[in-house]
Amino acid sequence: MEFDAVKEYFAHLQNRIVEALQMADGQNFMHDSWQRPEGGGGVSCVIEEGNVLERGGVNFSHVSGDRLPPSASAGRPELAGRGFEAAGLSLVLHPRNPYAPTVHMNVRCFMAKKEGEAPVWWFGGGMDLTPYYGFADDAVHFHRTCQLALAPFGETLYAEFKRWCDEYFYLKHRKEPRGIGGVFFDDYSGPGFERSGQHREIFRAVCYLRIFQAASGHRHQAHDRQPARDRRGAARL
């Protein structure tokens, strides 16, 4: 699997997600293409004050350069001075209806390159839900979908990635998790580039749209939105 295939996959996944959300909301996302002078660019897709989405963003980026910035190689000094290429897709969706959860998702691939040497690469990513009113069936469905999507790659991966997510998104200042968790992984390269890259398939299994559409049908009052405002503010601290 070549890096270009990963980049194209992320761009295609962005299009699929945006198209599905536009159909659900009835309002189009704004598209903003940008270029990075040092190499690369991306597409930001944003919706504000939609019919069912209060705000949301689905963003794709692909950047490259001749030399890793010091911050990028701080944890891996052996990579200092290498060229690099990175691609990623991220999204955050905040529904209008407080009975529908907020979702965070991102997936990324990074490769450091040096002429005459094998490239050093890794994948990372994750997705999690932040409900404001709990529905047990939704939580079970979300985690079950994550588990089934990861099952072909190893029996222990779901448990490992779930635990990592629980730890990574724990809000220490509030002594509570951000939401009901999900999966998270980083610096993942164990089974080889192609096999590791196949883990991106979990993001094709995102079951949020079903949960979002079901919850958006719940009638709510203005005061029902306060827990959502409180939680969103806490997550930004």
Coordinates of N, CA and C in Angstrom, one line a residue:
M1 N 0.8 -1.2 0.0 CA 0.0 0.0 0.0 C 0.9 1.2 0.0
E2 N 0.7 2.1 -0.9 CA 1.4 3.4 -1.0 C 0.8 4.5 -0.2
F3 N 1.6 5.5 0.1 CA 1.0 6.6 0.9 C -0.1 7.3 0.1
D4 N 0.1 7.4 -1.2 CA -0.9 8.1 -2.0 C -2.3 7.4 -1.8
A5 N -2.3 6.1 -1.7 CA -3.6 5.4 -1.5 C -4.2 5.8 -0.2
V6 N -3.4 6.0 0.9 CA -4.0 6.4 2.2 C -4.5 7.8 2.0
K7 N -3.8 8.7 1.4 CA -4.3 10.1 1.2 C -5.6 10.1 0.4
E8 N -5.7 9.3 -0.6 CA -6.9 9.3 -1.4 C -8.1 8.7 -0.6
Y9 N -7.8 7.7 0.2 CA -8.8 7.1 1.0 C -9.4 8.1 2.0
F10 N -8.5 8.9 2.6 CA -9.0 9.9 3.6 C -9.9 11.0 2.8
A11 N -9.4 11.4 1.7 CA -10.2 12.4 0.9 C -11.5 11.8 0.5
H12 N -11.6 10.6 0.1 CA -12.8 9.9 -0.3 C -13.8 9.8 0.9
L13 N -13.2 9.4 2.0 CA -14.0 9.3 3.2 C -14.6 10.6 3.6
Q14 N -13.9 11.7 3.5 CA -14.4 13.0 3.8 C -15.6 13.3 2.9
N15 N -15.5 13.0 1.6 CA -16.7 13.2 0.7 C -17.9 12.4 1.1
R16 N -17.7 11.2 1.4 CA -18.8 10.3 1.8 C -19.5 10.8 3.1
I17 N -18.7 11.2 4.1 CA -19.3 11.6 5.3 C -20.1 12.9 5.1
V18 N -19.5 13.9 4.4 CA -20.1 15.1 4.1 C -21.4 14.9 3.3
E19 N -21.4 14.1 2.3 CA -22.6 13.8 1.6 C -23.7 13.2 2.4
A20 N -23.4 12.3 3.3 CA -24.4 11.7 4.2 C -24.9 12.7 5.2
L21 N -24.1 13.6 5.7 CA -24.6 14.6 6.6 C -25.4 15.6 6.0
Q22 N -25.1 16.0 4.7 CA -25.9 17.0 4.0 C -27.3 16.4 3.7
M23 N -27.4 15.1 3.4 CA -28.7 14.5 3.2 C -29.5 14.5 4.5
A24 N -28.8 14.2 5.6 CA -29.5 14.2 6.9 C -30.0 15.6 7.4
D25 N -29.2 16.6 7.1 CA -29.4 17.9 7.6 C -30.3 18.7 6.6
G26 N -30.1 18.5 5.3 CA -30.8 19.3 4.3 C -30.2 20.6 4.0
Q27 N -29.0 20.9 4.6 CA -28.2 22.1 4.3 C -26.8 21.7 3.9
N28 N -26.2 22.4 2.9 CA -24.9 22.0 2.4 C -23.8 22.6 3.4
F29 N -22.7 21.9 3.4 CA -21.5 22.3 4.1 C -20.8 23.4 3.2
M30 N -20.1 24.3 3.8 CA -19.2 25.2 3.1 C -17.9 24.5 2.9
H31 N -17.4 24.6 1.7 CA -16.1 24.0 1.4 C -15.0 25.0 1.2
D32 N -13.9 24.8 1.9 CA -12.8 25.8 1.7 C -11.5 25.0 1.5
S33 N -11.0 25.1 0.3 CA -9.7 24.4 -0.1 C -8.5 25.4 0.2
W34 N -7.5 24.8 0.8 CA -6.3 25.6 1.2 C -5.0 24.9 0.7
Q35 N -4.0 25.7 0.5 CA -2.7 25.2 0.2 C -1.7 25.7 1.2
R36 N -0.7 24.8 1.4 CA 0.4 25.1 2.4 C 1.6 25.4 1.5
P37 N 2.2 26.6 1.7 CA 3.3 27.0 0.9 C 4.5 26.0 0.9
E38 N 4.7 25.4 2.1 CA 5.8 24.5 2.2 C 5.5 23.1 1.6
G39 N 4.3 22.9 1.2 CA 3.9 21.6 0.6 C 2.6 21.0 1.1
G40 N 1.7 20.7 0.2 CA 0.5 20.1 0.6 C -0.7 21.1 0.7
G41 N -1.8 20.6 1.3 CA -3.0 21.5 1.5 C -4.1 20.6 2.1
G42 N -5.3 21.1 1.8 CA -6.4 20.3 2.4 C -7.8 20.9 2.0
V43 N -8.8 20.4 2.5 CA -10.2 20.8 2.3 C -10.9 20.8 3.7
S44 N -11.4 22.0 4.1 CA -12.2 22.1 5.3 C -13.7 22.2 4.9
C45 N -14.5 21.4 5.5 CA -16.0 21.4 5.2 C -16.7 21.7 6.5
V46 N -17.4 22.8 6.5 CA -18.0 23.3 7.8 C -19.5 23.6 7.6
I47 N -20.2 23.4 8.6 CA -21.6 23.7 8.6 C -21.9 24.5 9.9
E48 N -22.7 25.6 9.8 CA -23.1 26.4 10.9 C -24.6 26.7 10.8
E49 N -25.2 26.5 12.0 CA -26.7 26.8 12.0 C -27.4 26.0 11.0
G50 N -27.2 24.7 10.9 CA -27.9 23.9 10.0 C -29.3 23.5 10.6
N51 N -30.0 22.7 9.9 CA -31.4 22.4 10.3 C -31.3 21.4 11.5
V52 N -30.4 20.5 11.5 CA -30.3 19.6 12.6 C -28.9 19.6 13.3
L53 N -27.9 20.1 12.6 CA -26.6 20.3 13.1 C -26.3 21.8 13.5
E54 N -26.1 22.0 14.8 CA -25.8 23.4 15.2 C -24.5 23.9 14.6
R55 N -23.5 23.0 14.6 CA -22.2 23.3 13.9 C -21.4 22.0 13.8
G56 N -20.5 22.0 12.8 CA -19.7 20.8 12.6 C -18.6 21.1 11.6
G57 N -17.6 20.3 11.6 CA -16.5 20.4 10.7 C -16.0 19.0 10.3
V58 N -15.7 18.8 9.0 CA -15.1 17.6 8.5 C -13.9 18.0 7.7
N59 N -12.7 17.8 8.2 CA -11.5 18.4 7.6 C -10.5 17.4 7.1
F60 N -10.0 17.5 5.9 CA -9.0 16.7 5.4 C -7.7 17.5 5.1
S61 N -6.6 16.9 5.4 CA -5.3 17.6 5.2 C -4.2 16.6 4.7
H62 N -3.4 17.1 3.8 CA -2.2 16.4 3.4 C -1.1 17.3 3.3
V63 N 0.0 17.2 4.1 CA 1.1 18.1 4.1 C 2.4 17.3 4.0
S64 N 3.4 18.0 3.5 CA 4.7 17.4 3.3 C 5.8 18.5 3.5
G65 N 7.0 18.0 3.7 CA 8.1 19.0 3.8 C 9.4 18.3 3.7
D66 N 10.5 19.1 3.5 CA 11.8 18.5 3.4 C 12.5 18.2 4.7
R67 N 12.0 18.8 5.8 CA 12.6 18.6 7.1 C 11.6 18.7 8.2
L68 N 11.6 17.7 9.0 CA 10.7 17.7 10.2 C 10.9 18.9 11.1
P69 N 9.8 19.5 11.5 CA 10.0 20.6 12.5 C 10.5 20.0 13.8
P70 N 11.2 20.8 14.6 CA 11.8 20.2 15.9 C 10.7 19.6 16.8
S71 N 9.5 20.2 16.8 CA 8.5 19.7 17.7 C 8.0 18.3 17.3
A72 N 8.1 18.0 16.0 CA 7.6 16.7 15.5 C 8.6 15.6 15.8
S73 N 9.9 16.0 15.9 CA 10.9 14.9 16.2 C 11.4 14.9 17.6
A74 N 10.8 15.8 18.5 CA 11.2 15.8 19.9 C 11.1 14.5 20.6
G75 N 10.1 13.7 20.3 CA 9.9 12.4 20.9 C 10.7 11.3 20.2
R76 N 11.2 11.6 19.0 CA 11.9 10.7 18.2 C 13.1 11.4 17.6
P77 N 14.1 11.6 18.4 CA 15.3 12.4 17.9 C 16.0 11.7 16.7
E78 N 15.8 10.4 16.5 CA 16.5 9.7 15.4 C 15.9 10.1 14.1
L79 N 14.7 10.8 14.1 CA 14.1 11.2 12.9 C 14.4 12.7 12.5
A80 N 15.1 13.4 13.3 CA 15.5 14.8 13.1 C 16.1 14.9 11.7
G81 N 15.7 15.9 10.9 CA 16.2 16.2 9.7 C 15.6 15.4 8.5
R82 N 14.8 14.5 8.8 CA 14.1 13.7 7.7 C 13.0 14.6 7.0
G83 N 12.7 14.2 5.8 CA 11.6 14.8 5.1 C 10.3 14.0 5.7
F84 N 9.2 14.6 5.4 CA 8.0 13.9 6.0 C 6.8 14.1 5.0
E85 N 5.8 13.3 5.3 CA 4.5 13.4 4.6 C 3.4 12.9 5.6
A86 N 2.3 13.7 5.7 CA 1.3 13.3 6.6 C -0.1 13.6 6.0
A87 N -1.0 12.8 6.3 CA -2.4 12.9 5.9 C -3.3 12.6 7.0
G88 N -4.5 13.3 7.0 CA -5.4 13.0 8.1 C -6.8 13.5 7.8
L89 N -7.8 13.0 8.5 CA -9.2 13.4 8.5 C -9.7 13.5 9.9
S90 N -10.4 14.6 10.2 CA -10.9 14.8 11.5 C -12.3 15.4 11.4
L91 N -13.1 15.1 12.4 CA -14.5 15.7 12.4 C -14.9 15.9 13.8
V92 N -15.7 17.0 14.0 CA -16.5 17.2 15.2 C -17.9 17.7 14.8
L93 N -18.9 17.1 15.4 CA -20.3 17.4 15.1 C -21.1 17.7 16.3
H94 N -21.7 18.9 16.4 CA -22.6 19.3 17.5 C -24.0 19.4 17.0
P95 N -24.9 18.5 17.3 CA -26.3 18.6 16.9 C -27.1 19.7 17.6
R96 N -28.1 20.1 17.0 CA -29.0 21.1 17.7 C -29.8 20.4 18.8
N97 N -30.2 19.2 18.5 CA -31.0 18.4 19.5 C -30.1 17.9 20.6
P98 N -30.3 18.3 21.9 CA -29.4 17.8 22.9 C -29.5 16.3 23.2
Y99 N -30.6 15.7 22.7 CA -30.7 14.2 22.9 C -29.8 13.5 21.9
A100 N -29.2 14.2 20.9 CA -28.2 13.6 20.0 C -26.8 13.9 20.5
P101 N -25.9 12.9 20.6 CA -24.6 13.2 21.1 C -23.7 13.9 20.2
T102 N -22.7 14.6 20.8 CA -21.6 15.1 20.0 C -20.6 14.0 19.7
V103 N -20.0 14.0 18.5 CA -19.0 13.0 18.1 C -17.7 13.7 17.7
H104 N -16.6 13.0 18.1 CA -15.3 13.4 17.7 C -14.7 12.2 17.0
M105 N -14.0 12.5 15.9 CA -13.3 11.4 15.2 C -12.1 12.0 14.4
N106 N -11.0 11.2 14.4 CA -9.9 11.6 13.6 C -9.1 10.3 13.2
V107 N -8.4 10.4 12.1 CA -7.6 9.3 11.7 C -6.4 9.9 10.9
R108 N -5.2 9.4 11.1 CA -4.1 10.1 10.5 C -3.0 9.1 10.1
C109 N -2.1 9.4 9.2 CA -0.9 8.6 8.9 C 0.2 9.6 8.7
F110 N 1.4 9.2 9.3 CA 2.6 10.0 9.2 C 3.7 9.2 8.7
M111 N 4.6 9.7 7.8 CA 5.7 9.0 7.3 C 6.9 10.0 7.2
A112 N 8.0 9.5 7.9 CA 9.3 10.3 7.8 C 10.2 9.5 6.8
K113 N 10.8 10.3 5.9 CA 11.6 9.7 4.8 C 13.0 10.3 4.8
K114 N 13.9 9.4 4.4 CA 15.3 9.8 4.2 C 15.9 8.9 3.0
E115 N 16.5 9.6 2.1 CA 17.0 8.9 0.9 C 18.0 7.8 1.4
G116 N 17.8 6.6 0.8 CA 18.7 5.5 1.1 C 18.3 4.7 2.3
E117 N 17.2 5.1 3.0 CA 16.8 4.4 4.2 C 15.3 4.1 4.1
A118 N 14.9 3.1 4.8 CA 13.4 2.7 4.8 C 12.6 3.8 5.5
P119 N 11.5 4.1 5.0 CA 10.7 5.2 5.7 C 10.2 4.7 7.1
V120 N 10.0 5.6 8.0 CA 9.4 5.4 9.3 C 8.0 5.9 9.3
W121 N 7.1 5.1 9.7 CA 5.7 5.5 9.6 C 4.9 5.0 10.7
W122 N 3.7 5.6 10.9 CA 2.7 5.2 11.9 C 1.4 5.7 11.6
F123 N 0.4 5.0 12.2 CA -1.0 5.5 12.1 C -1.5 5.9 13.5
G124 N -2.5 6.7 13.5 CA -3.2 7.1 14.7 C -4.6 7.5 14.5
G125 N -5.4 7.6 15.5 CA -6.8 8.0 15.3 C -7.7 7.6 16.5
G126 N -8.9 7.9 16.3 CA -9.9 7.5 17.3 C -11.2 8.1 17.1
M127 N -12.2 7.7 17.8 CA -13.6 8.3 17.8 C -14.3 8.0 19.1
D128 N -15.0 9.0 19.5 CA -15.8 8.8 20.8 C -17.0 9.7 20.8
L129 N -18.0 9.3 21.6 CA -19.3 10.0 21.7 C -19.4 10.7 23.0
T130 N -20.0 11.9 23.0 CA -20.3 12.6 24.2 C -21.8 12.9 24.3
P131 N -22.6 12.0 24.9 CA -24.0 12.2 25.0 C -24.3 13.2 26.2
Y132 N -25.4 13.9 26.1 CA -25.8 14.8 27.1 C -27.0 14.2 27.9
Y133 N -27.7 13.3 27.3 CA -28.7 12.4 27.9 C -28.5 11.0 27.4
G134 N -28.3 10.1 28.4 CA -27.8 8.8 28.1 C -28.9 7.9 27.5
F135 N -28.6 7.1 26.5 CA -29.5 6.1 26.0 C -28.6 4.8 25.9
A136 N -28.9 3.8 26.7 CA -28.1 2.6 26.8 C -28.0 1.9 25.5
D137 N -29.1 1.8 24.8 CA -29.0 1.1 23.5 C -28.0 1.8 22.5
D138 N -28.0 3.1 22.5 CA -27.0 3.8 21.6 C -25.6 3.5 22.0
A139 N -25.3 3.5 23.3 CA -24.0 3.3 23.8 C -23.5 1.8 23.4
V140 N -24.4 0.9 23.6 CA -24.1 -0.5 23.3 C -23.9 -0.6 21.8
H141 N -24.7 0.0 21.0 CA -24.6 -0.1 19.6 C -23.3 0.5 19.1
F142 N -22.9 1.6 19.6 CA -21.7 2.3 19.2 C -20.5 1.4 19.5
H143 N -20.4 1.0 20.8 CA -19.2 0.2 21.2 C -19.2 -1.2 20.4
R144 N -20.4 -1.7 20.2 CA -20.4 -3.0 19.5 C -20.0 -2.9 18.1
T145 N -20.3 -1.8 17.4 CA -19.9 -1.5 16.1 C -18.4 -1.4 16.0
C146 N -17.8 -0.6 17.0 CA -16.3 -0.5 17.1 C -15.7 -1.9 17.2
Q147 N -16.2 -2.7 18.1 CA -15.7 -4.0 18.4 C -15.7 -4.9 17.2
L148 N -16.8 -4.9 16.5 CA -16.9 -5.7 15.3 C -16.0 -5.2 14.2
A149 N -15.8 -3.9 14.0 CA -14.9 -3.4 13.0 C -13.5 -3.8 13.2
L150 N -13.1 -3.9 14.5 CA -11.7 -4.2 14.8 C -11.4 -5.7 14.9
A151 N -12.5 -6.5 15.1 CA -12.3 -7.9 15.3 C -11.4 -8.6 14.3
P152 N -11.5 -8.3 13.0 CA -10.7 -9.0 12.0 C -9.2 -8.8 12.2
F153 N -8.8 -7.8 12.9 CA -7.4 -7.4 13.1 C -6.8 -7.9 14.4
G154 N -7.6 -8.6 15.2 CA -7.1 -9.1 16.5 C -8.1 -9.1 17.6
E155 N -8.2 -10.1 18.4 CA -9.2 -10.2 19.4 C -9.0 -9.2 20.5
T156 N -7.8 -8.7 20.7 CA -7.5 -7.8 21.9 C -7.6 -6.4 21.5
L157 N -7.6 -6.0 20.2 CA -7.4 -4.6 19.8 C -8.5 -3.7 20.4
Y158 N -9.8 -4.2 20.3 CA -10.9 -3.3 20.8 C -10.7 -3.0 22.2
A159 N -10.4 -4.0 23.1 CA -10.2 -3.7 24.5 C -9.0 -2.8 24.7
E160 N -7.9 -2.9 23.9 CA -6.7 -2.1 24.1 C -7.1 -0.6 23.7
F161 N -7.7 -0.5 22.5 CA -8.0 0.8 22.0 C -9.1 1.5 22.9
K162 N -10.0 0.8 23.4 CA -11.0 1.3 24.3 C -10.4 1.9 25.5
R163 N -9.5 1.1 26.1 CA -8.9 1.5 27.4 C -8.0 2.7 27.1
W164 N -7.3 2.8 26.0 CA -6.5 3.9 25.6 C -7.4 5.2 25.5
C165 N -8.6 5.0 24.9 CA -9.5 6.1 24.7 C -10.0 6.6 26.1
D166 N -10.4 5.7 27.0 CA -10.8 6.1 28.3 C -9.8 6.9 29.1
E167 N -8.5 6.5 28.9 CA -7.5 7.2 29.6 C -7.1 8.5 29.0
Y168 N -7.1 8.6 27.7 CA -6.7 9.8 26.9 C -7.7 10.9 27.1
F169 N -9.0 10.6 27.1 CA -10.0 11.6 27.1 C -10.7 11.7 28.5
Y170 N -9.9 11.4 29.5 CA -10.4 11.6 30.9 C -10.1 13.0 31.3
L171 N -11.1 13.7 31.7 CA -11.0 15.2 32.1 C -10.6 15.3 33.5
K172 N -9.3 15.4 33.7 CA -8.8 15.4 35.1 C -9.3 16.5 36.0
H173 N -9.5 17.7 35.4 CA -10.0 18.8 36.2 C -11.4 18.6 36.6
R174 N -12.2 17.8 35.9 CA -13.5 17.5 36.4 C -13.7 16.1 37.0
K175 N -12.6 15.3 36.9 CA -12.6 14.0 37.4 C -13.7 13.1 36.8
E176 N -13.8 13.2 35.5 CA -14.8 12.4 34.8 C -14.4 12.2 33.3
P177 N -14.9 11.2 32.7 CA -14.6 11.0 31.2 C -15.3 12.0 30.4
R178 N -14.8 12.3 29.2 CA -15.5 13.2 28.3 C -16.8 12.8 27.8
G179 N -17.0 11.5 27.7 CA -18.3 10.9 27.3 C -18.4 9.5 27.6
I180 N -18.9 8.7 26.6 CA -18.9 7.2 26.9 C -17.8 6.5 26.2
G181 N -16.8 7.2 25.8 CA -15.6 6.6 25.2 C -15.8 6.2 23.8
G182 N -14.9 5.3 23.4 CA -14.8 4.8 22.0 C -13.5 4.0 21.8
V183 N -12.8 4.4 20.8 CA -11.5 3.8 20.6 C -10.5 4.9 20.3
F184 N -9.2 4.7 20.6 CA -8.1 5.6 20.3 C -6.8 4.8 20.2
F185 N -6.0 5.2 19.3 CA -4.7 4.6 19.1 C -3.7 5.6 18.5
D186 N -2.4 5.4 18.7 CA -1.4 6.3 18.2 C -0.1 5.5 18.0
D187 N 0.8 6.0 17.2 CA 2.1 5.4 17.0 C 1.9 3.9 16.6
Y188 N 0.9 3.6 15.8 CA 0.6 2.2 15.5 C 1.2 1.8 14.2
S189 N 2.1 0.8 14.4 CA 2.8 0.3 13.2 C 3.2 -1.2 13.3
G190 N 2.8 -1.8 14.3 CA 3.2 -3.2 14.6 C 3.1 -4.2 13.5
P191 N 1.9 -4.4 12.9 CA 1.7 -5.4 11.9 C 2.1 -5.1 10.5
G192 N 2.9 -4.0 10.2 CA 3.3 -3.6 8.9 C 2.4 -2.6 8.3
F193 N 2.9 -1.9 7.3 CA 2.2 -0.7 6.8 C 0.8 -1.0 6.2
E194 N 0.7 -2.1 5.4 CA -0.5 -2.4 4.7 C -1.5 -2.8 5.8
R195 N -1.1 -3.7 6.7 CA -2.0 -4.3 7.7 C -2.5 -3.2 8.7
S196 N -1.5 -2.3 9.1 CA -1.9 -1.2 10.0 C -2.9 -0.3 9.3
G197 N -2.6 0.0 8.0 CA -3.5 0.9 7.2 C -4.9 0.4 7.1
Q198 N -5.1 -0.9 7.2 CA -6.4 -1.5 7.1 C -7.2 -1.2 8.3
H199 N -6.6 -0.7 9.4 CA -7.4 -0.3 10.6 C -8.2 0.9 10.3
R200 N -7.9 1.6 9.2 CA -8.7 2.8 8.8 C -10.1 2.3 8.5
E201 N -10.3 1.0 8.2 CA -11.7 0.5 7.9 C -12.6 0.7 9.0
I202 N -12.1 0.8 10.2 CA -13.1 1.0 11.4 C -13.8 2.3 11.2
F203 N -13.2 3.3 10.5 CA -13.9 4.6 10.4 C -15.0 4.6 9.3
R204 N -15.0 3.5 8.4 CA -16.1 3.3 7.5 C -17.3 2.8 8.3
A205 N -17.0 2.3 9.4 CA -18.1 1.7 10.2 C -18.8 2.6 11.2
V206 N -18.4 3.9 11.1 CA -19.0 4.9 12.0 C -20.5 4.8 12.0
C207 N -21.1 4.5 13.2 CA -22.5 4.3 13.3 C -23.2 5.5 13.8
Y208 N -22.5 6.6 13.8 CA -23.1 7.8 14.4 C -24.4 8.3 13.7
L209 N -24.4 8.2 12.4 CA -25.6 8.7 11.7 C -26.9 8.1 12.2
R210 N -26.8 6.8 12.4 CA -28.1 6.1 12.9 C -28.5 6.7 14.2
I211 N -27.5 6.8 15.2 CA -27.8 7.3 16.5 C -28.3 8.8 16.4
F212 N -27.6 9.6 15.6 CA -27.9 11.0 15.4 C -29.3 11.2 14.8
Q213 N -29.7 10.4 13.8 CA -31.0 10.5 13.2 C -32.1 10.1 14.2
A214 N -31.9 9.0 14.9 CA -32.9 8.6 15.9 C -33.1 9.6 17.0
A215 N -32.0 10.1 17.6 CA -32.1 11.0 18.7 C -32.6 12.4 18.2
S216 N -32.4 12.8 17.0 CA -32.8 14.1 16.5 C -34.4 14.2 16.5
G217 N -35.0 13.0 16.5 CA -36.5 13.1 16.5 C -37.1 13.3 17.9
H218 N -36.3 13.3 18.9 CA -36.9 13.6 20.3 C -37.2 15.1 20.4
R219 N -38.4 15.3 20.9 CA -38.8 16.7 21.2 C -38.1 17.2 22.4
H220 N -37.7 18.5 22.3 CA -37.0 19.1 23.5 C -37.3 20.5 23.7
Q221 N -37.1 21.0 24.9 CA -37.3 22.4 25.2 C -36.0 23.1 25.3
A222 N -36.1 24.4 25.3 CA -34.9 25.3 25.3 C -34.0 24.9 26.5
H223 N -34.6 24.7 27.7 CA -33.7 24.4 28.9 C -33.1 23.0 28.8
D224 N -33.5 22.1 27.9 CA -32.9 20.8 27.7 C -31.5 21.0 27.1
R225 N -31.2 22.1 26.5 CA -29.9 22.3 25.9 C -28.8 22.7 26.8
Q226 N -29.1 23.1 28.0 CA -28.1 23.6 29.0 C -27.0 22.5 29.3
P227 N -27.4 21.3 29.5 CA -26.3 20.3 29.8 C -25.3 20.2 28.6
A228 N -25.8 20.3 27.4 CA -24.9 20.3 26.2 C -24.0 21.5 26.3
R229 N -24.5 22.6 26.6 CA -23.6 23.8 26.6 C -22.6 23.6 27.7
D230 N -23.0 23.1 28.9 CA -22.0 22.9 30.0 C -21.0 21.9 29.6
R231 N -21.3 20.8 29.0 CA -20.4 19.8 28.7 C -19.4 20.3 27.6
R232 N -19.9 21.0 26.6 CA -19.0 21.5 25.5 C -18.0 22.5 26.1
G233 N -18.4 23.3 27.0 CA -17.5 24.2 27.7 C -16.5 23.5 28.5
A234 N -16.9 22.5 29.2 CA -15.9 21.7 30.0 C -14.9 21.0 29.2
A235 N -15.3 20.5 28.0 CA -14.4 19.8 27.2 C -13.3 20.7 26.6
R236 N -13.6 22.0 26.5 CA -12.6 22.9 25.9 C -11.6 23.4 26.9
L237 N -11.9 23.2 28.2 CA -11.0 23.6 29.3 C -9.7 22.8 29.3

